C-alpha cells in the first residue's frame, strides 16, 4: 500500500497559512531551500522546476491531492495544471476541473483510499488544512517545514480534525541557519485515530 505524506510548511504555532490563505510569512530563501529542491523536487510546481532548470523524476511522489483553495492559488496566476509531472487530484464538492490533467473529486477520502491501493510512488497531500483534517487518519508520514514565525491565527495544520490519539514517531529532524526546521514523522504502526 502506498504511503500518504502530508508535506507542508507551518508556523511555530501550527498554521499553514494566514487567515486570507496566503503564506508570505514563510521563508522562501535560506540554506533550507537546497534540501527542498534536492530532496523534494517532486513537490515543486512545473513552472518553478522550469525556472530552476530541473526536472523531478516522480520517485518520491507520483500523485498529489489538494484542496480547492490550495489549487486556486495556481489558478489565480493562470496555471491550470500546477504539477504536470504528477497525477493531480483536487477535492471539491462544487467545482469542476480547469484542466484535463486535474481530476476533481467530491469524495477525497474514498479517492485517497483507492489511490493507496494502486502501484506507484508515494502520494503527497499538499493541503489545505481542512482537507488534512478530513484525511488525517490516512496519513502515514508528516514532513513539516517549520518556519520561525508565530501567526496567531490562520489556516490550521489539521483544521476540523476530530479529537483522537494519533501517535507519530520522529524519524528525522534537521535545523537550518535560516531558522527553518524540517521535521519528519511516521505514524506509529496500527494507530489510525484511536479515540480514548
Short mmCIF file of N, CA and C in Angstrom, two decimals:
data_model
loop_
_atom_site.label_atom_id
_atom_site.label_comp_id
_atom_site.label_asym_id
_atom_site.label_seq_id
_atom_site.Cartn_x
_atom_site.Cartn_y
_atom_site.Cartn_z
N UNK A 1 0.84 -1.18 0.00
CA UNK A 1 0.00 0.00 0.00
C UNK A 1 0.88 1.25 0.00
N UNK A 2 0.54 2.22 -0.82
CA UNK A 2 1.35 3.43 -0.95
C UNK A 2 1.19 4.34 0.26
N UNK A 3 2.29 4.98 0.63
CA UNK A 3 2.27 5.95 1.72
C UNK A 3 1.62 7.25 1.29
N UNK A 4 0.93 7.89 2.23
CA UNK A 4 0.41 9.24 2.08
C UNK A 4 1.25 10.14 2.98
N UNK A 5 1.86 11.16 2.39
CA UNK A 5 2.72 12.08 3.13
C UNK A 5 2.12 13.47 3.09
N UNK A 6 1.90 14.02 4.26
CA UNK A 6 1.47 15.42 4.36
C UNK A 6 2.75 16.24 4.48
N UNK A 7 3.12 16.87 3.39
CA UNK A 7 4.34 17.68 3.28
C UNK A 7 3.89 19.12 3.15
N UNK A 8 4.21 19.94 4.17
CA UNK A 8 3.63 21.28 4.20
C UNK A 8 4.49 22.18 5.08
N UNK A 9 4.46 23.48 4.76
CA UNK A 9 5.09 24.48 5.61
C UNK A 9 4.12 24.87 6.72
N UNK A 10 4.66 25.14 7.89
CA UNK A 10 3.83 25.53 9.02
C UNK A 10 4.56 26.55 9.88
N UNK A 11 3.78 27.31 10.61
CA UNK A 11 4.35 28.24 11.59
C UNK A 11 4.64 27.47 12.88
N UNK A 12 5.32 28.13 13.81
CA UNK A 12 5.60 27.51 15.09
C UNK A 12 4.32 27.16 15.84
N UNK A 13 3.26 27.92 15.61
CA UNK A 13 2.00 27.67 16.32
C UNK A 13 0.99 26.89 15.49
N UNK A 14 1.45 26.20 14.44
CA UNK A 14 0.61 25.23 13.75
C UNK A 14 -0.34 25.76 12.70
N UNK A 15 0.04 26.87 12.03
CA UNK A 15 -0.77 27.40 10.94
C UNK A 15 -0.02 27.26 9.62
N UNK A 16 -0.74 26.81 8.58
CA UNK A 16 -0.10 26.61 7.28
C UNK A 16 -0.32 27.79 6.35
N UNK A 17 -1.10 28.76 6.79
CA UNK A 17 -1.34 29.97 6.01
C UNK A 17 -1.95 31.02 6.92
N UNK A 18 -1.89 32.26 6.47
CA UNK A 18 -2.53 33.37 7.17
C UNK A 18 -4.05 33.24 7.04
N UNK A 19 -4.83 34.04 7.76
CA UNK A 19 -6.29 33.96 7.64
C UNK A 19 -6.80 34.14 6.21
N UNK A 20 -6.09 34.91 5.38
CA UNK A 20 -6.53 35.10 4.00
C UNK A 20 -6.01 34.02 3.05
N UNK A 21 -5.35 32.99 3.60
CA UNK A 21 -4.87 31.87 2.79
C UNK A 21 -3.49 32.04 2.21
N UNK A 22 -2.86 33.18 2.43
CA UNK A 22 -1.51 33.42 1.89
C UNK A 22 -0.45 32.86 2.84
N UNK A 23 0.73 32.65 2.30
CA UNK A 23 1.82 32.10 3.10
C UNK A 23 3.10 32.92 2.94
N UNK A 24 2.97 34.19 2.74
CA UNK A 24 4.14 35.06 2.53
C UNK A 24 5.01 35.18 3.78
N UNK A 25 4.51 34.81 4.94
CA UNK A 25 5.31 34.86 6.17
C UNK A 25 6.37 33.76 6.21
N UNK A 26 6.24 32.75 5.34
CA UNK A 26 7.18 31.64 5.35
C UNK A 26 8.39 31.97 4.48
N UNK A 27 9.55 31.50 4.92
CA UNK A 27 10.81 31.81 4.26
C UNK A 27 10.96 31.05 2.94
N UNK A 28 11.24 31.78 1.87
CA UNK A 28 11.49 31.13 0.59
C UNK A 28 12.94 31.33 0.15
N UNK A 29 13.77 31.78 1.07
CA UNK A 29 15.22 31.87 0.85
C UNK A 29 15.92 31.37 2.10
N UNK A 30 17.12 30.85 1.90
CA UNK A 30 17.90 30.35 3.03
C UNK A 30 18.48 29.00 2.73
N UNK A 31 19.29 28.52 3.66
CA UNK A 31 20.00 27.26 3.43
C UNK A 31 19.09 26.04 3.41
N UNK A 32 17.87 26.14 3.93
CA UNK A 32 16.93 25.02 3.87
C UNK A 32 16.41 24.77 2.45
N UNK A 33 16.49 25.78 1.59
CA UNK A 33 15.93 25.66 0.24
C UNK A 33 16.64 24.59 -0.59
N UNK A 34 17.93 24.38 -0.36
CA UNK A 34 18.65 23.35 -1.11
C UNK A 34 18.06 21.97 -0.87
N UNK A 35 17.63 21.71 0.37
CA UNK A 35 17.01 20.42 0.69
C UNK A 35 15.67 20.30 -0.02
N UNK A 36 14.90 21.38 -0.03
CA UNK A 36 13.60 21.32 -0.68
C UNK A 36 13.73 21.06 -2.17
N UNK A 37 14.74 21.66 -2.80
CA UNK A 37 14.95 21.48 -4.23
C UNK A 37 15.56 20.11 -4.52
N UNK A 38 16.53 19.69 -3.73
CA UNK A 38 17.23 18.43 -3.99
C UNK A 38 16.40 17.20 -3.61
N UNK A 39 15.81 17.21 -2.43
CA UNK A 39 15.12 16.02 -1.93
C UNK A 39 13.63 15.98 -2.24
N UNK A 40 13.03 17.14 -2.36
CA UNK A 40 11.58 17.19 -2.53
C UNK A 40 11.20 17.87 -3.85
N UNK A 41 11.99 17.64 -4.88
CA UNK A 41 11.73 18.27 -6.18
C UNK A 41 10.38 17.89 -6.75
N UNK A 42 9.88 16.69 -6.41
CA UNK A 42 8.56 16.28 -6.91
C UNK A 42 7.46 17.23 -6.47
N UNK A 43 7.68 17.97 -5.37
CA UNK A 43 6.65 18.86 -4.85
C UNK A 43 6.75 20.27 -5.42
N UNK A 44 7.72 20.52 -6.26
CA UNK A 44 7.85 21.84 -6.87
C UNK A 44 6.93 21.94 -8.08
N UNK A 45 6.16 23.04 -8.18
CA UNK A 45 5.31 23.20 -9.36
C UNK A 45 6.13 23.18 -10.65
N UNK A 46 5.49 22.81 -11.73
CA UNK A 46 6.16 22.72 -13.02
C UNK A 46 6.86 24.00 -13.43
N UNK A 47 6.21 25.15 -13.24
CA UNK A 47 6.83 26.41 -13.65
C UNK A 47 8.05 26.75 -12.79
N UNK A 48 8.07 26.31 -11.54
CA UNK A 48 9.24 26.53 -10.68
C UNK A 48 10.38 25.63 -11.13
N UNK A 49 10.07 24.37 -11.45
CA UNK A 49 11.10 23.47 -11.96
C UNK A 49 11.71 24.04 -13.24
N UNK A 50 10.86 24.58 -14.13
CA UNK A 50 11.37 25.17 -15.37
C UNK A 50 12.30 26.34 -15.07
N UNK A 51 11.90 27.20 -14.13
CA UNK A 51 12.71 28.37 -13.79
C UNK A 51 14.06 27.97 -13.19
N UNK A 52 14.07 26.86 -12.44
CA UNK A 52 15.31 26.39 -11.81
C UNK A 52 16.14 25.49 -12.73
N UNK A 53 15.56 25.11 -13.87
CA UNK A 53 16.26 24.24 -14.80
C UNK A 53 16.38 22.82 -14.32
N UNK A 54 15.39 22.36 -13.55
CA UNK A 54 15.42 20.98 -13.04
C UNK A 54 14.18 20.24 -13.52
N UNK A 55 14.23 18.93 -13.42
CA UNK A 55 13.08 18.10 -13.75
C UNK A 55 13.02 16.97 -12.74
N UNK A 56 11.94 16.92 -11.98
CA UNK A 56 11.81 15.86 -10.98
C UNK A 56 11.54 14.54 -11.67
N UNK A 57 11.81 13.46 -10.95
CA UNK A 57 11.65 12.14 -11.56
C UNK A 57 10.46 11.36 -10.99
N UNK A 58 9.67 11.99 -10.11
CA UNK A 58 8.48 11.37 -9.53
C UNK A 58 8.79 10.05 -8.83
N UNK A 59 9.96 9.95 -8.22
CA UNK A 59 10.28 8.73 -7.48
C UNK A 59 9.81 8.81 -6.03
N UNK A 60 9.76 10.00 -5.46
CA UNK A 60 9.23 10.13 -4.10
C UNK A 60 7.71 10.17 -4.13
N UNK A 61 7.17 11.04 -5.00
CA UNK A 61 5.72 11.16 -5.17
C UNK A 61 5.40 11.12 -6.66
N UNK A 62 4.31 10.42 -6.99
CA UNK A 62 3.84 10.47 -8.38
C UNK A 62 2.39 10.96 -8.44
N UNK A 63 1.83 11.28 -7.26
CA UNK A 63 0.44 11.71 -7.16
C UNK A 63 0.35 12.81 -6.11
N UNK A 64 -0.49 13.81 -6.37
CA UNK A 64 -0.75 14.86 -5.39
C UNK A 64 -2.25 15.02 -5.23
N UNK A 65 -2.68 15.24 -3.99
CA UNK A 65 -4.07 15.57 -3.71
C UNK A 65 -4.07 16.85 -2.89
N UNK A 66 -4.96 17.77 -3.26
CA UNK A 66 -5.00 19.08 -2.60
C UNK A 66 -6.44 19.56 -2.53
N UNK A 67 -6.68 20.51 -1.64
CA UNK A 67 -7.98 21.15 -1.56
C UNK A 67 -8.12 22.23 -2.62
N UNK A 68 -9.36 22.69 -2.83
CA UNK A 68 -9.60 23.68 -3.87
C UNK A 68 -8.87 24.98 -3.59
N UNK A 69 -8.79 25.41 -2.34
CA UNK A 69 -8.11 26.66 -2.02
C UNK A 69 -6.63 26.58 -2.38
N UNK A 70 -6.01 25.45 -2.11
CA UNK A 70 -4.61 25.25 -2.49
C UNK A 70 -4.47 25.32 -4.01
N UNK A 71 -5.35 24.64 -4.71
CA UNK A 71 -5.32 24.64 -6.18
C UNK A 71 -5.59 26.03 -6.74
N UNK A 72 -6.50 26.77 -6.11
CA UNK A 72 -6.88 28.08 -6.65
C UNK A 72 -5.73 29.09 -6.61
N UNK A 73 -4.73 28.87 -5.74
CA UNK A 73 -3.55 29.75 -5.75
C UNK A 73 -2.87 29.71 -7.11
N UNK A 74 -2.84 28.53 -7.74
CA UNK A 74 -2.28 28.41 -9.09
C UNK A 74 -3.23 29.02 -10.11
N UNK A 75 -4.51 28.75 -9.97
CA UNK A 75 -5.49 29.29 -10.92
C UNK A 75 -5.46 30.82 -10.94
N UNK A 76 -5.23 31.40 -9.77
CA UNK A 76 -5.22 32.87 -9.67
C UNK A 76 -4.13 33.51 -10.51
N UNK A 77 -3.08 32.75 -10.81
CA UNK A 77 -2.00 33.29 -11.66
C UNK A 77 -2.00 32.63 -13.05
N UNK A 78 -3.11 32.00 -13.41
CA UNK A 78 -3.28 31.45 -14.75
C UNK A 78 -2.69 30.08 -14.98
N UNK A 79 -2.37 29.34 -13.91
CA UNK A 79 -1.81 28.00 -14.06
C UNK A 79 -2.90 26.98 -13.74
N UNK A 80 -3.33 26.22 -14.75
CA UNK A 80 -4.42 25.25 -14.55
C UNK A 80 -3.91 23.86 -14.19
N UNK A 81 -2.64 23.60 -14.43
CA UNK A 81 -2.03 22.31 -14.10
C UNK A 81 -0.70 22.57 -13.39
N UNK A 82 -0.75 22.83 -12.08
CA UNK A 82 0.46 23.24 -11.37
C UNK A 82 1.54 22.15 -11.26
N UNK A 83 1.13 20.90 -11.25
CA UNK A 83 2.09 19.80 -11.09
C UNK A 83 1.95 18.82 -12.26
N UNK A 84 2.30 19.23 -13.47
CA UNK A 84 2.08 18.38 -14.65
C UNK A 84 2.87 17.08 -14.62
N UNK A 85 3.89 17.01 -13.76
CA UNK A 85 4.71 15.80 -13.64
C UNK A 85 4.09 14.78 -12.68
N UNK A 86 2.97 15.13 -12.03
CA UNK A 86 2.28 14.25 -11.09
C UNK A 86 0.83 14.03 -11.54
N UNK A 87 0.22 12.95 -11.07
CA UNK A 87 -1.24 12.81 -11.19
C UNK A 87 -1.84 13.76 -10.17
N UNK A 88 -2.75 14.62 -10.60
CA UNK A 88 -3.27 15.68 -9.74
C UNK A 88 -4.75 15.46 -9.42
N UNK A 89 -5.07 15.51 -8.12
CA UNK A 89 -6.45 15.40 -7.65
C UNK A 89 -6.76 16.60 -6.78
N UNK A 90 -7.93 17.18 -6.97
CA UNK A 90 -8.37 18.33 -6.20
C UNK A 90 -9.71 17.99 -5.57
N UNK A 91 -9.80 18.25 -4.27
CA UNK A 91 -11.05 17.97 -3.54
C UNK A 91 -11.98 19.17 -3.62
N UNK A 92 -13.18 18.94 -4.13
CA UNK A 92 -14.20 19.98 -4.16
C UNK A 92 -15.55 19.33 -4.43
N UNK A 93 -16.57 19.83 -3.75
CA UNK A 93 -17.93 19.33 -3.98
C UNK A 93 -18.66 20.16 -5.03
N UNK A 94 -18.15 21.35 -5.33
CA UNK A 94 -18.92 22.27 -6.17
C UNK A 94 -18.17 22.77 -7.40
N UNK A 95 -16.91 22.45 -7.53
CA UNK A 95 -16.11 22.98 -8.65
C UNK A 95 -15.87 21.90 -9.68
N UNK A 96 -15.46 22.36 -10.86
CA UNK A 96 -15.10 21.45 -11.95
C UNK A 96 -13.65 21.67 -12.32
N UNK A 97 -13.06 20.69 -12.93
CA UNK A 97 -11.66 20.77 -13.31
C UNK A 97 -11.44 21.85 -14.36
N UNK A 98 -10.32 22.53 -14.22
CA UNK A 98 -9.92 23.55 -15.19
C UNK A 98 -8.96 22.97 -16.23
N UNK A 99 -8.56 21.70 -16.06
CA UNK A 99 -7.57 21.08 -16.94
C UNK A 99 -7.83 19.59 -17.04
N UNK A 100 -7.52 19.01 -18.19
CA UNK A 100 -7.62 17.56 -18.35
C UNK A 100 -6.62 16.82 -17.47
N UNK A 101 -5.58 17.54 -17.01
CA UNK A 101 -4.55 16.94 -16.15
C UNK A 101 -4.96 16.88 -14.69
N UNK A 102 -6.08 17.51 -14.34
CA UNK A 102 -6.51 17.62 -12.95
C UNK A 102 -7.87 16.95 -12.78
N UNK A 103 -7.96 16.01 -11.85
CA UNK A 103 -9.21 15.33 -11.55
C UNK A 103 -9.81 15.91 -10.28
N UNK A 104 -11.05 16.36 -10.35
CA UNK A 104 -11.74 16.87 -9.17
C UNK A 104 -12.53 15.73 -8.55
N UNK A 105 -12.42 15.59 -7.24
CA UNK A 105 -13.15 14.55 -6.52
C UNK A 105 -14.02 15.18 -5.44
N UNK A 106 -15.25 14.70 -5.33
CA UNK A 106 -16.11 15.19 -4.25
C UNK A 106 -16.07 14.25 -3.05
N UNK A 107 -15.26 13.20 -3.13
CA UNK A 107 -15.08 12.27 -2.01
C UNK A 107 -13.58 11.95 -1.88
N UNK A 108 -12.82 12.90 -1.32
CA UNK A 108 -11.37 12.70 -1.27
C UNK A 108 -10.94 11.51 -0.43
N UNK A 109 -11.69 11.16 0.61
CA UNK A 109 -11.31 10.00 1.43
C UNK A 109 -11.39 8.72 0.61
N UNK A 110 -12.47 8.55 -0.15
CA UNK A 110 -12.61 7.35 -0.98
C UNK A 110 -11.57 7.36 -2.10
N UNK A 111 -11.35 8.52 -2.70
CA UNK A 111 -10.34 8.63 -3.76
C UNK A 111 -8.97 8.26 -3.23
N UNK A 112 -8.62 8.79 -2.07
CA UNK A 112 -7.31 8.50 -1.48
C UNK A 112 -7.20 7.03 -1.12
N UNK A 113 -8.27 6.47 -0.58
CA UNK A 113 -8.27 5.03 -0.26
C UNK A 113 -8.00 4.18 -1.49
N UNK A 114 -8.61 4.56 -2.62
CA UNK A 114 -8.39 3.83 -3.87
C UNK A 114 -6.96 4.01 -4.37
N UNK A 115 -6.47 5.25 -4.33
CA UNK A 115 -5.12 5.54 -4.81
C UNK A 115 -4.06 4.80 -3.99
N UNK A 116 -4.28 4.68 -2.70
CA UNK A 116 -3.31 3.99 -1.83
C UNK A 116 -3.09 2.53 -2.25
N UNK A 117 -4.12 1.92 -2.82
CA UNK A 117 -4.05 0.50 -3.20
C UNK A 117 -3.38 0.28 -4.55
N UNK A 118 -3.20 1.34 -5.31
CA UNK A 118 -2.57 1.22 -6.63
C UNK A 118 -1.05 1.10 -6.49
N UNK A 119 -0.41 0.58 -7.52
CA UNK A 119 1.04 0.57 -7.57
C UNK A 119 1.55 1.97 -7.87
N UNK A 120 2.75 2.25 -7.41
CA UNK A 120 3.34 3.53 -7.73
C UNK A 120 4.16 4.08 -6.57
N UNK A 121 4.60 5.31 -6.74
CA UNK A 121 5.36 6.00 -5.71
C UNK A 121 4.38 6.57 -4.68
N UNK A 122 4.90 7.39 -3.78
CA UNK A 122 4.08 7.94 -2.71
C UNK A 122 3.05 8.94 -3.19
N UNK A 123 2.12 9.23 -2.31
CA UNK A 123 1.07 10.21 -2.55
C UNK A 123 1.33 11.40 -1.64
N UNK A 124 1.35 12.59 -2.24
CA UNK A 124 1.60 13.81 -1.50
C UNK A 124 0.28 14.53 -1.22
N UNK A 125 -0.01 14.72 0.06
CA UNK A 125 -1.12 15.57 0.47
C UNK A 125 -0.55 16.97 0.61
N UNK A 126 -0.96 17.87 -0.28
CA UNK A 126 -0.37 19.20 -0.35
C UNK A 126 -1.11 20.23 0.50
N UNK A 127 -2.23 19.89 1.04
CA UNK A 127 -3.05 20.84 1.80
C UNK A 127 -4.36 21.02 1.09
N UNK A 128 -5.19 21.83 1.64
CA UNK A 128 -5.02 22.64 2.82
C UNK A 128 -5.39 21.94 4.10
N UNK A 129 -5.50 22.78 5.11
CA UNK A 129 -5.70 22.30 6.46
C UNK A 129 -7.01 21.55 6.66
N UNK A 130 -8.08 22.01 6.03
CA UNK A 130 -9.37 21.32 6.17
C UNK A 130 -9.31 19.94 5.53
N UNK A 131 -8.67 19.83 4.37
CA UNK A 131 -8.52 18.53 3.72
C UNK A 131 -7.65 17.61 4.58
N UNK A 132 -6.56 18.14 5.12
CA UNK A 132 -5.70 17.34 6.01
C UNK A 132 -6.47 16.88 7.24
N UNK A 133 -7.34 17.75 7.77
CA UNK A 133 -8.16 17.36 8.91
C UNK A 133 -9.10 16.23 8.56
N UNK A 134 -9.67 16.27 7.35
CA UNK A 134 -10.57 15.20 6.90
C UNK A 134 -9.83 13.88 6.66
N UNK A 135 -8.59 13.98 6.20
CA UNK A 135 -7.83 12.78 5.80
C UNK A 135 -6.79 12.34 6.83
N UNK A 136 -6.79 12.95 8.00
CA UNK A 136 -5.73 12.72 8.99
C UNK A 136 -5.50 11.23 9.28
N UNK A 137 -6.54 10.44 9.27
CA UNK A 137 -6.37 9.02 9.61
C UNK A 137 -5.82 8.19 8.46
N UNK A 138 -5.62 8.79 7.29
CA UNK A 138 -4.98 8.10 6.18
C UNK A 138 -3.53 8.55 5.97
N UNK A 139 -3.06 9.46 6.79
CA UNK A 139 -1.70 9.99 6.64
C UNK A 139 -0.70 9.05 7.32
N UNK A 140 0.32 8.66 6.55
CA UNK A 140 1.37 7.77 7.07
C UNK A 140 2.59 8.54 7.54
N UNK A 141 2.91 9.63 6.83
CA UNK A 141 4.11 10.41 7.13
C UNK A 141 3.77 11.88 7.18
N UNK A 142 4.50 12.59 8.02
CA UNK A 142 4.44 14.05 8.08
C UNK A 142 5.83 14.58 7.76
N UNK A 143 5.90 15.55 6.88
CA UNK A 143 7.14 16.29 6.64
C UNK A 143 6.75 17.76 6.82
N UNK A 144 7.15 18.30 7.96
CA UNK A 144 6.76 19.66 8.33
C UNK A 144 7.95 20.60 8.17
N UNK A 145 7.75 21.63 7.36
CA UNK A 145 8.75 22.68 7.22
C UNK A 145 8.35 23.77 8.20
N UNK A 146 8.91 23.69 9.40
CA UNK A 146 8.51 24.57 10.49
C UNK A 146 9.29 25.88 10.38
N UNK A 147 8.54 26.95 10.13
CA UNK A 147 9.14 28.27 9.95
C UNK A 147 9.20 29.02 11.27
N UNK A 148 10.24 29.83 11.47
CA UNK A 148 10.42 30.54 12.74
C UNK A 148 9.53 31.78 12.85
N UNK A 149 8.23 31.56 12.85
CA UNK A 149 7.27 32.65 12.92
C UNK A 149 6.03 32.16 13.66
N UNK A 150 5.42 33.05 14.44
CA UNK A 150 4.16 32.76 15.10
C UNK A 150 3.09 33.61 14.41
N UNK A 151 2.04 32.97 13.90
CA UNK A 151 0.99 33.70 13.19
C UNK A 151 -0.19 34.07 14.09
N UNK A 152 -0.48 33.26 15.09
CA UNK A 152 -1.58 33.58 15.99
C UNK A 152 -2.95 33.21 15.47
N UNK A 153 -3.13 33.19 14.17
CA UNK A 153 -4.41 32.84 13.55
C UNK A 153 -4.13 32.47 12.10
N UNK A 154 -5.08 31.78 11.50
CA UNK A 154 -4.92 31.40 10.10
C UNK A 154 -5.50 30.03 9.83
N UNK A 155 -4.95 29.38 8.81
CA UNK A 155 -5.39 28.04 8.42
C UNK A 155 -4.62 27.02 9.25
N UNK A 156 -5.33 26.25 10.04
CA UNK A 156 -4.69 25.27 10.93
C UNK A 156 -4.10 24.09 10.14
N UNK A 157 -3.07 23.51 10.70
CA UNK A 157 -2.40 22.36 10.11
C UNK A 157 -3.39 21.22 9.85
N UNK A 158 -4.27 20.97 10.81
CA UNK A 158 -5.32 19.94 10.69
C UNK A 158 -6.65 20.56 11.09
N UNK A 159 -7.17 21.43 10.28
CA UNK A 159 -8.41 22.14 10.61
C UNK A 159 -9.60 21.18 10.68
N UNK A 160 -10.33 21.25 11.76
CA UNK A 160 -11.56 20.47 11.90
C UNK A 160 -11.39 19.00 12.21
N UNK A 161 -10.16 18.54 12.45
CA UNK A 161 -9.98 17.11 12.77
C UNK A 161 -10.60 16.81 14.13
N UNK A 162 -11.30 15.70 14.22
CA UNK A 162 -11.88 15.30 15.50
C UNK A 162 -10.77 14.84 16.44
N UNK A 163 -11.03 14.94 17.72
CA UNK A 163 -10.02 14.52 18.69
C UNK A 163 -9.84 13.01 18.66
N UNK A 164 -8.59 12.57 18.66
CA UNK A 164 -8.22 11.17 18.78
C UNK A 164 -6.71 11.11 18.99
N UNK A 165 -6.24 10.06 19.64
CA UNK A 165 -4.79 9.84 19.78
C UNK A 165 -4.25 9.31 18.46
N UNK A 166 -3.31 10.04 17.89
CA UNK A 166 -2.70 9.64 16.63
C UNK A 166 -1.19 9.77 16.78
N UNK A 167 -0.54 8.82 17.42
CA UNK A 167 0.90 8.97 17.68
C UNK A 167 1.76 8.80 16.42
N UNK A 168 2.76 9.67 16.33
CA UNK A 168 3.77 9.61 15.28
C UNK A 168 5.14 9.56 15.96
N UNK A 169 6.10 8.96 15.27
CA UNK A 169 7.48 8.89 15.76
C UNK A 169 8.35 9.75 14.88
N UNK A 170 9.20 10.57 15.50
CA UNK A 170 10.14 11.39 14.74
C UNK A 170 11.15 10.47 14.06
N UNK A 171 11.36 10.67 12.76
CA UNK A 171 12.32 9.87 12.03
C UNK A 171 13.54 10.67 11.61
N UNK A 172 13.36 12.00 11.48
CA UNK A 172 14.47 12.86 11.10
C UNK A 172 14.10 14.31 11.39
N UNK A 173 15.01 15.03 12.00
CA UNK A 173 14.80 16.45 12.28
C UNK A 173 16.07 17.19 11.89
N UNK A 174 15.91 18.21 11.03
CA UNK A 174 17.06 19.00 10.57
C UNK A 174 16.79 20.48 10.82
N UNK A 175 17.76 21.12 11.45
CA UNK A 175 17.65 22.55 11.72
C UNK A 175 18.62 23.30 10.83
N UNK A 176 18.17 24.45 10.31
CA UNK A 176 18.98 25.22 9.36
C UNK A 176 19.27 26.61 9.92
N UNK A 177 20.32 27.22 9.39
CA UNK A 177 20.69 28.56 9.82
C UNK A 177 19.57 29.56 9.54
N UNK A 178 18.75 29.29 8.56
CA UNK A 178 17.61 30.17 8.24
C UNK A 178 16.60 30.23 9.38
N UNK A 179 16.68 29.25 10.29
CA UNK A 179 15.70 29.13 11.36
C UNK A 179 14.63 28.10 11.08
N UNK A 180 14.56 27.63 9.83
CA UNK A 180 13.59 26.61 9.45
C UNK A 180 14.05 25.25 10.00
N UNK A 181 13.10 24.47 10.45
CA UNK A 181 13.34 23.10 10.88
C UNK A 181 12.49 22.19 9.99
N UNK A 182 13.12 21.20 9.38
CA UNK A 182 12.37 20.19 8.63
C UNK A 182 12.27 18.96 9.52
N UNK A 183 11.06 18.68 9.97
CA UNK A 183 10.81 17.58 10.89
C UNK A 183 9.98 16.51 10.18
N UNK A 184 10.48 15.28 10.21
CA UNK A 184 9.80 14.17 9.55
C UNK A 184 9.33 13.17 10.60
N UNK A 185 8.10 12.69 10.42
CA UNK A 185 7.48 11.76 11.37
C UNK A 185 6.80 10.64 10.61
N UNK A 186 6.69 9.48 11.25
CA UNK A 186 5.94 8.34 10.70
C UNK A 186 4.92 7.90 11.72
N UNK A 187 3.71 7.60 11.23
CA UNK A 187 2.65 7.13 12.12
C UNK A 187 3.08 5.85 12.82
N UNK A 188 2.79 5.76 14.09
CA UNK A 188 3.06 4.54 14.83
C UNK A 188 2.18 3.43 14.27
N UNK A 189 2.77 2.31 13.95
CA UNK A 189 2.06 1.20 13.31
C UNK A 189 0.82 0.80 14.09
N UNK A 190 -0.27 0.62 13.35
CA UNK A 190 -1.51 0.14 13.95
C UNK A 190 -2.36 1.22 14.60
N UNK A 191 -1.97 2.49 14.46
CA UNK A 191 -2.76 3.57 15.09
C UNK A 191 -3.38 4.43 14.01
N UNK A 192 -4.67 4.44 13.96
CA UNK A 192 -5.39 5.26 12.98
C UNK A 192 -6.55 5.93 13.68
N UNK A 193 -6.25 6.97 14.44
CA UNK A 193 -7.31 7.76 15.08
C UNK A 193 -8.06 7.03 16.16
N UNK A 194 -7.36 6.60 17.22
CA UNK A 194 -7.97 5.88 18.32
C UNK A 194 -8.54 6.90 19.30
N UNK A 195 -9.85 6.91 19.47
CA UNK A 195 -10.48 7.81 20.42
C UNK A 195 -10.42 7.18 21.80
N UNK A 196 -9.83 7.91 22.77
CA UNK A 196 -9.71 7.34 24.11
C UNK A 196 -11.06 7.20 24.81
#
